[in-house]
mmCIF file of C-alpha atoms in Angstrom:
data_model
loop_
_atom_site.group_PDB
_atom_site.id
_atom_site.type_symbol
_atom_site.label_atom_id
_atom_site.label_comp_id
_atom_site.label_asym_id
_atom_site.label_seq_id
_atom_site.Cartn_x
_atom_site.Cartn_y
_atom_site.Cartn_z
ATOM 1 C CA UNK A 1 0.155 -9.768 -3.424
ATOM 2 C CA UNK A 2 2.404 -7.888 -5.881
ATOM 3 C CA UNK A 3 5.012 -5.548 -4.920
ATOM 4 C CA UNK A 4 6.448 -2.774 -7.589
ATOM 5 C CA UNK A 5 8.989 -0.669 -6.591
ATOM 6 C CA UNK A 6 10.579 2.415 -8.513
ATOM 7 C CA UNK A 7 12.766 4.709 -7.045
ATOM 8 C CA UNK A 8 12.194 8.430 -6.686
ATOM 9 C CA UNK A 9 13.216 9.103 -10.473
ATOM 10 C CA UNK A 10 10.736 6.618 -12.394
ATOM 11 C CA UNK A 11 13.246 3.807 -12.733
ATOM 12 C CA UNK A 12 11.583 0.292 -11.811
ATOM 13 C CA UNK A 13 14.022 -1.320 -9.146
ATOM 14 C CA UNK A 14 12.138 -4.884 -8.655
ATOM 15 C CA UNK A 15 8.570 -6.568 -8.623
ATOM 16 C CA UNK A 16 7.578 -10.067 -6.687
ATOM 17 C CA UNK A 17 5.008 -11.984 -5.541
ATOM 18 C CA UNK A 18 4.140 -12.252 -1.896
ATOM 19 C CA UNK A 19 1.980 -13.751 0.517
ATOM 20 C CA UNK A 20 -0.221 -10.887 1.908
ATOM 21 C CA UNK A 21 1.810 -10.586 5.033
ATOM 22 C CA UNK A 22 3.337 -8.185 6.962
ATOM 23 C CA UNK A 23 6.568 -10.452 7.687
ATOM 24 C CA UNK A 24 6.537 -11.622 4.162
ATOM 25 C CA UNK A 25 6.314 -7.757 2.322
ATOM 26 C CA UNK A 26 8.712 -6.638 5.014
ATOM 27 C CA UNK A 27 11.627 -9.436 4.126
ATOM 28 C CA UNK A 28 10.979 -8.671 0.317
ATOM 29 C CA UNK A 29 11.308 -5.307 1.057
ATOM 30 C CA UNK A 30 14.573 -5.455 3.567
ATOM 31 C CA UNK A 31 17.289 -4.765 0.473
ATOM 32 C CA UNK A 32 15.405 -1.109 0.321
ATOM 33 C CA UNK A 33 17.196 1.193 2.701
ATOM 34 C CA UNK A 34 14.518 2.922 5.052
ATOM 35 C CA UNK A 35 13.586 6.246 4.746
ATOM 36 C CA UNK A 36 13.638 5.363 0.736
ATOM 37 C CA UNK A 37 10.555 3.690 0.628
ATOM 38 C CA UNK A 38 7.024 4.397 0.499
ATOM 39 C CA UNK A 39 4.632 2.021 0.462
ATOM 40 C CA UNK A 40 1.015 2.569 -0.964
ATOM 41 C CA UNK A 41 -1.898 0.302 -1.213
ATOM 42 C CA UNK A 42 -5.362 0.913 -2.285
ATOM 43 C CA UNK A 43 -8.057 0.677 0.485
ATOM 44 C CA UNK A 44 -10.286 -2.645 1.463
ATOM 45 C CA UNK A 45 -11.039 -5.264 3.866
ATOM 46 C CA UNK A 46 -7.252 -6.008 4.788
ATOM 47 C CA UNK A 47 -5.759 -2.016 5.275
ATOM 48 C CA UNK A 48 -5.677 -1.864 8.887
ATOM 49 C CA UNK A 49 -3.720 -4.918 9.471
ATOM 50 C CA UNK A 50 -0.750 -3.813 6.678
ATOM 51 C CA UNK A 51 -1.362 -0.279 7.217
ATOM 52 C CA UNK A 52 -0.555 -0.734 11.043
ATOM 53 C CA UNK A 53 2.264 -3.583 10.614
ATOM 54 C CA UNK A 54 4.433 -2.167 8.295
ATOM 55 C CA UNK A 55 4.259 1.331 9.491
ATOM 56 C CA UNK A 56 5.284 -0.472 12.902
ATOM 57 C CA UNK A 57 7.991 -1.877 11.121
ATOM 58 C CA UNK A 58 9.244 1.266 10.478
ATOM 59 C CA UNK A 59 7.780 2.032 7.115
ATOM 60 C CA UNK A 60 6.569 4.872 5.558
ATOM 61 C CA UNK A 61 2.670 3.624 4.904
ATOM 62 C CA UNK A 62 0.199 5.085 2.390
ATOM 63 C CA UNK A 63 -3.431 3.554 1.886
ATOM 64 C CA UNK A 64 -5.552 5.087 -0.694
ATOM 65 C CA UNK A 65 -8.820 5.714 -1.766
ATOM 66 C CA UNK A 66 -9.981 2.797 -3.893
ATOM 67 C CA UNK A 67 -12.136 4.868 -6.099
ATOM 68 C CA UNK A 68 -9.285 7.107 -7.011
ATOM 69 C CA UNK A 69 -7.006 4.167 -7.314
ATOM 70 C CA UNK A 70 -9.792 2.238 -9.865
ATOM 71 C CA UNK A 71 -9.898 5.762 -11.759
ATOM 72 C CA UNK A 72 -5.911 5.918 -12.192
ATOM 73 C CA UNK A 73 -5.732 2.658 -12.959
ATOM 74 C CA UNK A 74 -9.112 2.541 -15.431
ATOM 75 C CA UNK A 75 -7.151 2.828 -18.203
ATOM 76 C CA UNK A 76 -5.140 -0.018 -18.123
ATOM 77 C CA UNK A 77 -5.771 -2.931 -20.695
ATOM 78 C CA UNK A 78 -4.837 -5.358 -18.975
ATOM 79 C CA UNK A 79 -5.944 -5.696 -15.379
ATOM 80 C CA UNK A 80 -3.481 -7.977 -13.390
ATOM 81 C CA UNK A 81 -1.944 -7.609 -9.604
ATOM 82 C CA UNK A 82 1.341 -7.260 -11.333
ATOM 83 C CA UNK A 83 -0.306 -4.332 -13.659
ATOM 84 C CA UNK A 84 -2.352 -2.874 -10.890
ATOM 85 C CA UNK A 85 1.440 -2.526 -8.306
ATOM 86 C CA UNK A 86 2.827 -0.955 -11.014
ATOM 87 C CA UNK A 87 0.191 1.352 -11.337
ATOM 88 C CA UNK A 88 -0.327 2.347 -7.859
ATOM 89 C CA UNK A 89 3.361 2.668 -7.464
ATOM 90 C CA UNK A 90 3.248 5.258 -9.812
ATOM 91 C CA UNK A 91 0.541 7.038 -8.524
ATOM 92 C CA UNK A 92 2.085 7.106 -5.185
ATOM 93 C CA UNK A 93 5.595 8.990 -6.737
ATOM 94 C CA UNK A 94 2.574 11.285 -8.859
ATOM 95 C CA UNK A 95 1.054 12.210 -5.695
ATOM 96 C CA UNK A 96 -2.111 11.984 -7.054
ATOM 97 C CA UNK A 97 -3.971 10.075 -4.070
ATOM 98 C CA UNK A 98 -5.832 11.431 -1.055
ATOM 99 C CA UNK A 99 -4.984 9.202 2.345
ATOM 100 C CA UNK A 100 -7.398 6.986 3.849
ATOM 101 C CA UNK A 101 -7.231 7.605 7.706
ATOM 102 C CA UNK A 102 -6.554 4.267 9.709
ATOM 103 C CA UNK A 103 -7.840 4.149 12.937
ATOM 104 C CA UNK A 104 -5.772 2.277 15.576
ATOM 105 C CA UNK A 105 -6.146 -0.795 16.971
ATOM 106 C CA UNK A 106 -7.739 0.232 20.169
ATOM 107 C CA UNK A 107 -9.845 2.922 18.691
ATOM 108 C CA UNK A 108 -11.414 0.588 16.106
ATOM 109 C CA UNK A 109 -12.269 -2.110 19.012
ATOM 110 C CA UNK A 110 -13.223 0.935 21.044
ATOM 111 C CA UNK A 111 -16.003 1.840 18.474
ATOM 112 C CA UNK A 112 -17.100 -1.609 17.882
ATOM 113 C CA UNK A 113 -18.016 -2.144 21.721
ATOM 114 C CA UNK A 114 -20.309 1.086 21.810
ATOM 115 C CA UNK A 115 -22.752 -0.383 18.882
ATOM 116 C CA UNK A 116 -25.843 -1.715 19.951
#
């Protein structure tokens, strides 16, 4: 996984490569003082278990809409998971996202047991 980070004024602070972890994106991110840092991530198959772990590690948490994230990012020539964190971590400081709404834990086992 890729991490970008820019602070609030546009200026890029630091990118790495991580293991798609919460313990491994929360050490890279340790050197960024809380309450400075937003982290955003387009939505799929793994957005409950980051969404959930680093907002219980006391980060602000974003998860986007992947259709709006492929739009932003459509324009892009080359298509990389450096290019792509780079991308999104801009159009998390644009504010042009809409939040995907992560159900908890126990609400998304909750709903699995009532199907059929």
């Amino acid at each position: 996984m890729a991490i970008c980070v820019f602070d609030a004024d546009g200026k890029h602070v630091f990118e790495r490569t991580v293991a798609c972890e919460v313990e491994d994106i929360v050490a890279c991110l340790r050197d960024v003082p809380q309450g400075q840092c937003r982290i955003g991530f387009e939505s799929g198959a793994m957005s409950q278990h980051l969404y959930l772990g680093l907002q219980n590690a006391g980060f602000d948490v974003v998860c986007s809409e992947a259709w709006q994230v492929h739009a932003a990012l459509s324009a892009m020539r080359n298509k990389t998971d450096k290019t792509d964190a780079r991308g999104i971590a801009q159009v998390l400081r644009s504010g042009w996202f809409s939040k995907v709404f992560i159900k908890s834990r126990e609400a998304h086992a909750f709903h699995i047991a009532e199907q059929p």
